[in-house]
Amino acid sequence: MSTEPYDVIAIGCGPFNLGLAALASGVDEVRLAVLDSRPDFTWHRGLMFGDAMLQVSFMADLVSLVEPAHPLSFLSYLRDNDRLYQFYVREKFHPTRREYEAYLRWCAAQLDSLHFGHHVSEVVFDGDAFVLTVERAGTVEVFKARHLVVGVGTEPAVPAALADLPAERFLHSSDYLFRRDDLLRAGRVTVVGSGQSGAECALDLLRANAEGGPGVAWLTRTAAYTPLDYSKLVLEMTTPSYVDYFHELAESTRDRLVKDQWRHYKGISSDTLEEIHDVLYQRDLNASAVAPVELQVGVAVESAVARADGIELTMRHADSGRTFQHVTDAVVAATGYRNRPLPFFTALDPLVHRDAAGRWVVNRDHSISTDDPLTGRLFVANADLHSHGVAAPDLGIGAIRNATILNSVAGREIFRLPKSTAFTTFAIPG
């Protein structure tokens, strides 16, 4: 049992809490630990295609947008691995996802504040500190912290219409590379969903199809295979300036905006769409010799039934309202993610304030609004889309969010935060 409480314990070690540990590593007055149940750090392994690009610049690393000279920056990683000049000559600001994960693992290896194999089973507040019951290698330990950061991330979301399909014929896109060999042995594979993950799975299957692989169907309920809106002034909606504006809006207004702004974080990279079209174009020269391909927009899965000869999906066409049957051998659900359930949070839940939709009320400094008896603060990482807008899941806001949390914990400006981050004015002038 730790005798002296940590200043901060972060639960979950994704990129955001890893970044919190990275920034805190240079702050003597903040004693921090990160607990994660996994044996080591990994990131999106099931979608780690060799040529998949990060959708943000290398500047969206763990620290640079707050401390560009920090020893755990992406440029420091390149220098340490003797790749700095190669990256310079490459002249591409967007690293591959594979290299970004290598960077994250490089950072994790240098931080002694990370504790893997530590499963948090319960958290209570004893009046002075948060008390965490932690299972580790068959034993139970107790940790204490004055403040808590919840960053356990998301889990695959599967629509109810697909939930009962047999595991041998169905998978979520997060497991795609783990099950790829099985899919390539199928006669026909259907990808449902058209975000970046769905597009990358479809692209991989289309490339295999052109080489004699299975038939491919790519179905989406959106009206088009919509590109990520990555234009410069639109990107200003992922800046702290927009977060400041968004947080002050009425709850109903924020909900409407988030619903309308899905293209800013759920669209498909234009480069990926171009590659898909190029594969389709080249494949068309030999279409009669390869298995069929079908791309269909504006259709939603209403139900799914596994039969002896395959899976039958009942689809509804949005524009006509009519239904039709789609038969396939295997389904890849690129249907996104949802916030992970938090069994350890049960004792704290009655003290947490919720909005009209039952979501946490999150303050501007990323702390959750709570009852007065909870004198320690609870912070959240990437569970505040409803309160902080489309920047919440963006890697580029991570360093700013973490610096804000550490400043709040310390009660002073340890990290100087930018005062102006956008040319656009979002509020009424003056």
Tab-separated table of C-alpha atoms in Angstrom, residues 16-427:
chain	number	residue	atom	x	y	z
A	16	PHE	CA	-3.866	10.851	-23.980
A	17	ASN	CA	-2.873	9.542	-20.546
A	18	LEU	CA	0.528	8.584	-21.919
A	19	GLY	CA	0.870	12.238	-22.905
A	20	LEU	CA	-0.180	13.275	-19.401
A	21	ALA	CA	2.648	11.150	-17.988
A	22	ALA	CA	5.069	12.600	-20.531
A	23	LEU	CA	4.288	16.201	-19.589
A	24	ALA	CA	4.252	15.409	-15.860
A	25	SER	CA	7.670	13.759	-16.107
A	26	GLY	CA	9.292	17.195	-16.038
A	27	VAL	CA	7.188	18.567	-13.163
A	28	ASP	CA	8.697	17.872	-9.743
A	29	GLU	CA	5.684	19.095	-7.774
A	30	VAL	CA	3.216	16.642	-9.346
A	31	ARG	CA	3.619	12.991	-8.365
A	32	LEU	CA	1.747	10.920	-10.947
A	33	ALA	CA	1.069	7.280	-11.745
A	34	VAL	CA	-0.731	5.727	-14.720
A	35	LEU	CA	-2.394	2.333	-14.219
A	36	ASP	CA	-3.387	0.071	-17.114
A	37	SER	CA	-4.638	-3.504	-17.094
A	38	ARG	CA	-2.826	-4.479	-20.314
A	39	PRO	CA	0.622	-6.105	-20.135
A	40	ASP	CA	2.233	-3.327	-22.202
A	41	PHE	CA	1.431	-0.379	-24.464
A	42	THR	CA	-0.208	-1.063	-27.831
A	43	TRP	CA	-2.292	1.105	-30.144
A	44	HIS	CA	-4.761	0.004	-32.871
A	45	ARG	CA	-2.878	-3.196	-33.673
A	46	GLY	CA	-5.846	-4.675	-35.545
A	47	LEU	CA	-5.775	-1.791	-38.031
A	48	MET	CA	-2.018	-1.290	-38.361
A	49	PHE	CA	-1.872	-1.477	-42.147
A	50	GLY	CA	1.635	-0.938	-43.466
A	51	ASP	CA	0.766	2.200	-45.427
A	52	ALA	CA	-1.944	3.665	-43.159
A	53	MET	CA	-1.208	7.313	-42.434
A	54	LEU	CA	-1.902	9.285	-39.297
A	55	GLN	CA	-4.621	11.835	-40.023
A	56	VAL	CA	-2.814	14.612	-38.155
A	57	SER	CA	0.637	16.161	-38.338
A	58	PHE	CA	3.626	14.895	-36.325
A	59	MET	CA	3.142	18.089	-34.294
A	60	ALA	CA	0.177	16.303	-32.686
A	61	ASP	CA	2.569	14.221	-30.612
A	62	LEU	CA	2.354	13.921	-26.842
A	63	VAL	CA	4.016	17.225	-25.952
A	64	SER	CA	5.018	19.533	-28.822
A	65	LEU	CA	1.992	21.842	-28.955
A	66	VAL	CA	2.740	22.754	-25.336
A	67	GLU	CA	6.490	22.128	-25.016
A	68	PRO	CA	8.097	21.852	-28.487
A	69	ALA	CA	11.567	21.360	-26.976
A	70	HIS	CA	10.428	18.516	-24.706
A	71	PRO	CA	12.718	15.436	-24.708
A	72	LEU	CA	9.721	13.188	-25.498
A	73	SER	CA	8.665	14.979	-28.684
A	74	PHE	CA	8.324	13.166	-32.002
A	75	LEU	CA	11.394	14.977	-33.324
A	76	SER	CA	13.357	13.783	-30.282
A	77	TYR	CA	12.218	10.234	-31.089
A	78	LEU	CA	13.480	10.619	-34.661
A	79	ARG	CA	16.816	11.971	-33.479
A	80	ASP	CA	17.195	9.190	-30.916
A	81	ASN	CA	16.530	6.603	-33.639
A	82	ASP	CA	18.785	8.311	-36.207
A	83	ARG	CA	15.876	9.027	-38.573
A	84	LEU	CA	15.724	12.810	-38.358
A	85	TYR	CA	17.317	13.551	-41.739
A	86	GLN	CA	15.329	10.835	-43.477
A	87	PHE	CA	12.132	12.407	-42.113
A	88	TYR	CA	13.319	15.839	-43.236
A	89	VAL	CA	14.024	14.647	-46.783
A	90	ARG	CA	10.715	12.761	-46.876
A	91	GLU	CA	8.900	16.139	-46.644
A	92	LYS	CA	5.672	14.685	-45.281
A	93	PHE	CA	4.249	16.020	-42.052
A	94	HIS	CA	2.005	12.974	-41.523
A	95	PRO	CA	3.804	9.889	-40.193
A	96	THR	CA	2.387	6.420	-40.731
A	97	ARG	CA	0.301	4.968	-37.897
A	98	ARG	CA	2.948	2.280	-37.519
A	99	GLU	CA	5.657	4.868	-36.889
A	100	TYR	CA	3.425	6.862	-34.555
A	101	GLU	CA	2.853	3.744	-32.457
A	102	ALA	CA	6.607	3.135	-32.448
A	103	TYR	CA	7.009	6.698	-31.147
A	104	LEU	CA	4.404	6.110	-28.426
A	105	ARG	CA	6.128	2.895	-27.348
A	106	TRP	CA	9.477	4.722	-27.293
A	107	CYS	CA	7.957	7.303	-24.937
A	108	ALA	CA	6.361	4.625	-22.751
A	109	ALA	CA	9.701	2.862	-22.329
A	110	GLN	CA	11.182	6.027	-20.804
A	111	LEU	CA	8.481	6.714	-18.227
A	112	ASP	CA	8.686	4.975	-14.863
A	113	SER	CA	5.285	6.403	-13.888
A	114	LEU	CA	3.506	3.830	-16.078
A	115	HIS	CA	2.286	0.637	-14.400
A	116	PHE	CA	0.990	-2.048	-16.752
A	117	GLY	CA	-0.726	-5.212	-15.585
A	118	HIS	CA	-2.580	-3.145	-12.951
A	119	HIS	CA	-6.357	-3.643	-13.118
A	120	VAL	CA	-8.396	-1.074	-11.163
A	121	SER	CA	-11.417	-2.892	-9.722
A	122	GLU	CA	-12.831	-0.224	-7.402
A	123	VAL	CA	-12.417	3.447	-6.554
A	124	VAL	CA	-13.879	5.130	-3.462
A	125	PHE	CA	-13.317	8.544	-1.891
A	126	ASP	CA	-12.417	8.418	1.802
A	127	GLY	CA	-12.902	12.135	2.466
A	128	ASP	CA	-9.297	13.059	1.756
A	129	ALA	CA	-8.234	11.028	-1.259
A	130	PHE	CA	-9.358	8.545	-3.871
A	131	VAL	CA	-8.631	4.978	-2.774
A	132	LEU	CA	-8.063	2.531	-5.624
A	133	THR	CA	-8.269	-1.230	-5.255
A	134	VAL	CA	-5.879	-2.668	-7.822
A	135	GLU	CA	-5.448	-6.290	-8.905
A	136	ARG	CA	-1.949	-7.195	-9.993
A	137	ALA	CA	-0.512	-10.649	-10.749
A	138	GLY	CA	-2.964	-12.412	-8.461
A	139	THR	CA	-2.540	-9.959	-5.588
A	140	VAL	CA	-4.529	-6.927	-4.465
A	141	GLU	CA	-2.891	-3.570	-3.789
A	142	VAL	CA	-4.230	-0.204	-2.681
A	143	PHE	CA	-3.247	3.101	-4.261
A	144	LYS	CA	-4.280	6.579	-3.137
A	145	ALA	CA	-4.506	9.804	-5.124
A	146	ARG	CA	-5.658	13.339	-4.471
A	147	HIS	CA	-6.969	13.620	-8.023
A	148	LEU	CA	-8.028	11.095	-10.647
A	149	VAL	CA	-7.930	11.141	-14.455
A	150	VAL	CA	-10.217	8.657	-16.191
A	151	GLY	CA	-8.924	7.763	-19.635
A	152	VAL	CA	-9.910	4.155	-20.246
A	153	GLY	CA	-10.843	4.871	-23.842
A	154	THR	CA	-13.485	3.234	-25.970
A	155	GLU	CA	-14.555	-0.219	-27.033
A	156	PRO	CA	-15.918	-1.508	-30.366
A	157	ALA	CA	-19.567	-0.644	-30.930
A	158	VAL	CA	-21.694	-3.265	-32.696
A	159	PRO	CA	-25.254	-2.355	-33.730
A	160	ALA	CA	-28.031	-4.538	-32.354
A	161	ALA	CA	-28.878	-5.682	-35.898
A	162	LEU	CA	-25.467	-7.397	-36.169
A	163	ALA	CA	-24.892	-8.409	-32.552
A	164	ASP	CA	-26.116	-12.003	-32.826
A	165	LEU	CA	-24.038	-13.070	-35.829
A	166	PRO	CA	-21.698	-16.020	-35.164
A	167	ALA	CA	-18.121	-15.044	-34.329
A	168	GLU	CA	-16.630	-17.218	-37.076
A	169	ARG	CA	-18.404	-15.123	-39.733
A	170	PHE	CA	-18.362	-11.725	-38.074
A	171	LEU	CA	-15.804	-9.275	-36.683
A	172	HIS	CA	-15.411	-5.648	-35.770
A	173	SER	CA	-12.924	-3.661	-37.846
A	174	SER	CA	-10.683	-3.283	-34.770
A	175	ASP	CA	-9.822	-6.984	-35.176
A	176	TYR	CA	-9.423	-6.884	-38.954
A	177	LEU	CA	-5.740	-7.761	-39.276
A	178	PHE	CA	-6.041	-10.506	-36.667
A	179	ARG	CA	-8.741	-12.182	-38.784
A	180	ARG	CA	-7.613	-11.180	-42.279
A	181	ASP	CA	-6.518	-14.655	-43.348
A	182	ASP	CA	-9.954	-16.047	-42.484
A	183	LEU	CA	-11.647	-13.324	-44.510
A	184	LEU	CA	-9.516	-13.978	-47.582
A	185	ARG	CA	-10.681	-17.602	-47.558
A	186	ALA	CA	-14.348	-16.524	-47.729
A	187	GLY	CA	-16.263	-16.324	-50.984
A	188	ARG	CA	-17.647	-12.851	-50.328
A	189	VAL	CA	-16.899	-10.297	-47.595
A	190	THR	CA	-19.105	-7.322	-46.714
A	191	VAL	CA	-17.832	-4.223	-44.943
A	192	VAL	CA	-20.549	-2.247	-43.168
A	193	GLY	CA	-19.644	1.359	-42.352
A	194	SER	CA	-17.687	4.077	-44.078
A	195	GLY	CA	-15.422	5.901	-41.683
A	196	GLN	CA	-11.652	5.708	-42.062
A	197	SER	CA	-11.535	2.189	-40.605
A	198	GLY	CA	-14.190	0.928	-43.000
A	199	ALA	CA	-12.424	2.524	-45.945
A	200	GLU	CA	-9.072	0.950	-45.018
A	201	CYS	CA	-10.632	-2.497	-44.616
A	202	ALA	CA	-12.462	-2.097	-47.932
A	203	LEU	CA	-9.262	-0.953	-49.661
A	204	ASP	CA	-7.325	-3.971	-48.387
A	205	LEU	CA	-10.087	-6.339	-49.525
A	206	LEU	CA	-10.347	-4.650	-52.928
A	207	ARG	CA	-6.619	-5.032	-53.459
A	208	ALA	CA	-6.925	-8.717	-52.581
A	209	ASN	CA	-9.947	-9.031	-54.888
A	210	ALA	CA	-7.955	-7.668	-57.814
A	211	GLU	CA	-5.424	-10.440	-57.179
A	212	GLY	CA	-8.079	-13.169	-57.218
A	213	GLY	CA	-9.399	-12.810	-53.663
A	214	PRO	CA	-12.989	-12.868	-52.408
A	215	GLY	CA	-15.862	-10.764	-53.657
A	216	VAL	CA	-16.276	-7.499	-51.783
A	217	ALA	CA	-19.272	-5.392	-50.800
A	218	TRP	CA	-18.931	-2.043	-49.069
A	219	LEU	CA	-22.196	-0.724	-47.650
A	220	THR	CA	-22.862	2.504	-45.764
A	221	ARG	CA	-25.889	4.355	-44.477
A	222	THR	CA	-24.337	7.738	-45.330
A	223	ALA	CA	-25.415	9.347	-48.601
A	224	ALA	CA	-21.855	9.189	-49.946
A	225	TYR	CA	-18.379	7.955	-49.110
A	226	THR	CA	-17.660	11.259	-47.448
A	227	PRO	CA	-14.127	12.681	-47.155
A	228	LEU	CA	-12.752	14.001	-43.898
A	229	ASP	CA	-13.075	17.780	-43.959
A	230	TYR	CA	-9.434	18.688	-43.508
A	231	SER	CA	-9.455	22.180	-44.962
A	232	LYS	CA	-7.410	24.716	-43.047
A	233	LEU	CA	-10.105	26.987	-41.639
A	234	VAL	CA	-12.296	24.021	-40.747
A	235	LEU	CA	-9.350	22.634	-38.764
A	236	GLU	CA	-9.612	25.716	-36.555
A	237	MET	CA	-12.594	23.950	-34.988
A	238	THR	CA	-10.094	21.578	-33.337
A	239	THR	CA	-8.216	24.436	-31.660
A	240	PRO	CA	-8.456	25.587	-28.030
A	241	SER	CA	-10.119	28.782	-29.273
A	242	TYR	CA	-13.072	26.800	-30.598
A	243	VAL	CA	-13.157	24.598	-27.494
A	244	ASP	CA	-13.494	27.759	-25.367
A	245	TYR	CA	-16.401	28.919	-27.509
A	246	PHE	CA	-18.104	25.525	-27.738
A	247	HIS	CA	-17.982	24.861	-23.993
A	248	GLU	CA	-19.962	28.029	-23.242
A	249	LEU	CA	-22.858	27.110	-25.535
A	250	ALA	CA	-26.168	25.686	-24.339
A	251	GLU	CA	-26.308	21.898	-24.093
A	252	SER	CA	-28.916	21.622	-26.855
A	253	THR	CA	-26.802	23.765	-29.173
A	254	ARG	CA	-23.700	21.693	-28.498
A	255	ASP	CA	-25.600	18.486	-29.251
A	256	ARG	CA	-26.844	19.884	-32.551
A	257	LEU	CA	-23.369	21.021	-33.568
A	258	VAL	CA	-21.702	17.701	-32.722
A	259	LYS	CA	-24.309	15.868	-34.785
A	260	ASP	CA	-23.753	18.195	-37.752
A	261	GLN	CA	-19.952	18.184	-37.515
A	262	TRP	CA	-19.332	14.449	-37.932
A	263	ARG	CA	-17.333	15.000	-41.131
A	264	HIS	CA	-14.624	16.722	-39.116
A	265	TYR	CA	-13.682	13.531	-37.279
A	266	LYS	CA	-15.558	10.591	-38.873
A	267	GLY	CA	-14.895	11.148	-42.575
A	268	ILE	CA	-12.457	9.309	-44.824
A	269	SER	CA	-9.034	10.551	-45.827
A	270	SER	CA	-9.091	11.912	-49.388
A	271	ASP	CA	-5.911	9.951	-50.105
A	272	THR	CA	-7.640	6.707	-49.079
A	273	LEU	CA	-10.633	7.483	-51.305
A	274	GLU	CA	-8.296	8.154	-54.227
A	275	GLU	CA	-6.506	4.849	-53.660
A	276	ILE	CA	-9.829	2.994	-53.565
A	277	HIS	CA	-10.939	4.556	-56.839
A	278	ASP	CA	-7.591	3.753	-58.437
A	279	VAL	CA	-7.832	0.087	-57.373
A	280	LEU	CA	-11.379	-0.077	-58.771
A	281	TYR	CA	-10.281	1.531	-62.015
A	282	GLN	CA	-7.339	-0.830	-62.531
A	283	ARG	CA	-9.441	-3.819	-61.472
A	284	ASP	CA	-12.057	-2.919	-64.074
A	285	LEU	CA	-9.619	-3.865	-66.830
A	286	ASN	CA	-9.888	-7.458	-65.633
A	287	ALA	CA	-13.367	-7.403	-64.050
A	288	SER	CA	-14.646	-10.526	-65.784
A	289	ALA	CA	-11.863	-12.635	-64.265
A	290	VAL	CA	-12.260	-11.616	-60.627
A	291	ALA	CA	-15.029	-11.932	-58.025
A	292	PRO	CA	-17.786	-9.275	-58.007
A	293	VAL	CA	-17.476	-5.970	-56.169
A	294	GLU	CA	-20.376	-3.859	-54.900
A	295	LEU	CA	-20.324	-0.383	-53.393
A	296	GLN	CA	-23.634	0.954	-52.083
A	297	VAL	CA	-24.463	4.136	-50.173
A	298	GLY	CA	-27.609	5.229	-48.384
A	299	VAL	CA	-28.432	1.776	-46.989
A	300	ALA	CA	-28.761	0.642	-43.375
A	301	VAL	CA	-28.755	-2.846	-41.855
A	302	GLU	CA	-32.120	-3.639	-40.281
A	303	SER	CA	-31.471	-7.265	-39.352
A	304	ALA	CA	-29.035	-10.101	-39.954
A	305	VAL	CA	-29.533	-13.853	-40.014
A	306	ALA	CA	-26.872	-16.556	-40.267
A	307	ARG	CA	-27.932	-19.353	-42.611
A	308	ALA	CA	-26.186	-22.529	-43.737
A	309	ASP	CA	-25.176	-20.891	-47.026
A	310	GLY	CA	-24.111	-17.531	-45.610
A	311	ILE	CA	-25.304	-14.401	-43.832
A	312	GLU	CA	-28.437	-12.640	-45.007
A	313	LEU	CA	-28.651	-8.933	-44.243
A	314	THR	CA	-31.929	-7.070	-44.556
A	315	MET	CA	-31.055	-3.604	-45.810
A	316	ARG	CA	-33.215	-0.497	-45.984
A	317	HIS	CA	-32.612	1.988	-48.780
A	318	ALA	CA	-32.895	5.477	-47.293
A	319	ASP	CA	-34.150	7.367	-50.346
A	320	SER	CA	-36.845	4.896	-51.411
A	321	GLY	CA	-37.677	3.430	-47.993
A	322	ARG	CA	-37.668	-0.047	-49.537
A	323	THR	CA	-35.868	-3.086	-48.141
A	324	PHE	CA	-33.798	-5.714	-49.937
A	325	GLN	CA	-31.695	-8.742	-49.058
A	326	HIS	CA	-27.914	-8.843	-49.197
A	327	VAL	CA	-26.163	-12.229	-48.917
A	328	THR	CA	-22.522	-12.598	-47.929
A	329	ASP	CA	-20.143	-15.068	-46.269
A	330	ALA	CA	-18.557	-12.748	-43.703
A	331	VAL	CA	-19.257	-9.290	-42.261
A	332	VAL	CA	-16.750	-6.672	-41.095
A	333	ALA	CA	-18.497	-4.087	-38.905
A	334	ALA	CA	-16.723	-0.747	-39.238
A	335	THR	CA	-19.324	0.699	-36.926
A	336	GLY	CA	-17.214	2.821	-34.616
A	337	TYR	CA	-16.641	2.835	-30.889
A	338	ARG	CA	-18.423	3.769	-27.676
A	339	ASN	CA	-17.235	4.789	-24.242
A	340	ARG	CA	-16.074	1.809	-22.229
A	341	PRO	CA	-18.160	0.871	-19.145
A	342	LEU	CA	-16.501	1.702	-15.829
A	343	PRO	CA	-17.264	-0.960	-13.194
A	344	PHE	CA	-14.734	0.603	-10.817
A	345	PHE	CA	-16.699	3.866	-10.850
A	346	THR	CA	-19.835	2.562	-9.089
A	347	ALA	CA	-19.139	4.126	-5.683
A	348	LEU	CA	-18.356	7.540	-7.171
A	349	ASP	CA	-21.247	7.644	-9.603
A	350	PRO	CA	-23.853	9.087	-7.183
A	351	LEU	CA	-21.580	12.093	-6.563
A	352	VAL	CA	-21.162	12.966	-10.235
A	353	HIS	CA	-23.379	15.550	-11.942
A	354	ARG	CA	-25.017	14.552	-15.221
A	355	ASP	CA	-26.697	16.549	-17.970
A	356	ALA	CA	-30.184	16.025	-19.435
A	357	ALA	CA	-28.866	13.164	-21.601
A	358	GLY	CA	-27.213	11.393	-18.647
A	359	ARG	CA	-23.661	12.354	-19.607
A	360	TRP	CA	-21.052	13.707	-17.225
A	361	VAL	CA	-21.094	17.478	-16.772
A	362	VAL	CA	-17.516	18.368	-17.683
A	363	ASN	CA	-15.963	21.704	-16.719
A	364	ARG	CA	-13.712	23.659	-19.053
A	365	ASP	CA	-10.566	22.312	-17.315
A	366	HIS	CA	-11.790	18.747	-18.125
A	367	SER	CA	-12.827	18.033	-14.538
A	368	ILE	CA	-16.225	16.460	-13.867
A	369	SER	CA	-18.700	18.513	-11.884
A	370	THR	CA	-19.346	16.711	-8.583
A	371	ASP	CA	-21.037	17.180	-5.222
A	372	ASP	CA	-19.190	19.158	-2.533
A	373	PRO	CA	-18.202	16.069	-0.457
A	374	LEU	CA	-15.890	15.046	-3.298
A	375	THR	CA	-13.052	17.466	-2.599
A	376	GLY	CA	-10.617	15.682	-4.919
A	377	ARG	CA	-11.153	16.305	-8.599
A	378	LEU	CA	-12.042	13.832	-11.314
A	379	PHE	CA	-10.754	14.596	-14.801
A	380	VAL	CA	-11.602	12.896	-18.086
A	381	ALA	CA	-9.544	12.299	-21.214
A	382	ASN	CA	-11.440	11.926	-24.508
A	383	ALA	CA	-14.870	11.458	-22.947
A	384	ASP	CA	-15.969	15.043	-23.467
A	385	LEU	CA	-17.107	15.292	-27.085
A	386	HIS	CA	-20.493	16.515	-25.849
A	387	SER	CA	-18.941	19.291	-23.741
A	388	HIS	CA	-15.752	20.259	-25.605
A	389	GLY	CA	-16.661	19.570	-29.224
A	390	VAL	CA	-14.993	17.894	-32.175
A	391	ALA	CA	-11.499	18.547	-30.810
A	392	ALA	CA	-12.056	16.004	-28.006
A	393	PRO	CA	-10.911	12.868	-29.919
A	394	ASP	CA	-8.272	14.761	-31.927
A	395	LEU	CA	-4.662	13.904	-31.058
A	396	GLY	CA	-3.786	17.565	-31.584
A	397	ILE	CA	-5.698	18.647	-28.473
A	398	GLY	CA	-4.110	16.036	-26.196
A	399	ALA	CA	-1.118	18.067	-25.052
A	400	ILE	CA	-3.277	21.132	-24.399
A	401	ARG	CA	-5.820	19.086	-22.424
A	402	ASN	CA	-3.070	17.493	-20.334
A	403	ALA	CA	-1.349	20.803	-19.665
A	404	THR	CA	-4.711	22.238	-18.582
A	405	ILE	CA	-5.232	19.325	-16.169
A	406	LEU	CA	-1.731	19.623	-14.699
A	407	ASN	CA	-2.086	23.392	-14.309
A	408	SER	CA	-5.398	22.842	-12.520
A	409	VAL	CA	-3.921	20.229	-10.187
A	410	ALA	CA	-0.937	22.424	-9.358
A	411	GLY	CA	-3.066	25.546	-8.904
A	412	ARG	CA	-0.752	27.571	-11.103
A	413	GLU	CA	0.372	27.853	-14.712
A	414	ILE	CA	3.121	25.241	-14.910
A	415	PHE	CA	2.653	25.169	-18.674
A	416	ARG	CA	1.992	28.357	-20.613
A	417	LEU	CA	-1.083	27.752	-22.732
A	418	PRO	CA	-1.605	29.556	-26.041
A	419	LYS	CA	-3.901	32.567	-25.871
A	420	SER	CA	-4.791	32.763	-29.573
A	421	THR	CA	-5.069	29.614	-31.701
A	422	ALA	CA	-7.442	30.526	-34.556
A	423	PHE	CA	-7.919	33.287	-37.113
A	424	THR	CA	-11.650	32.598	-37.090
A	425	THR	CA	-13.957	34.365	-34.624
A	426	PHE	CA	-16.672	32.009	-33.377
A	427	ALA	CA	-18.570	34.178	-30.902
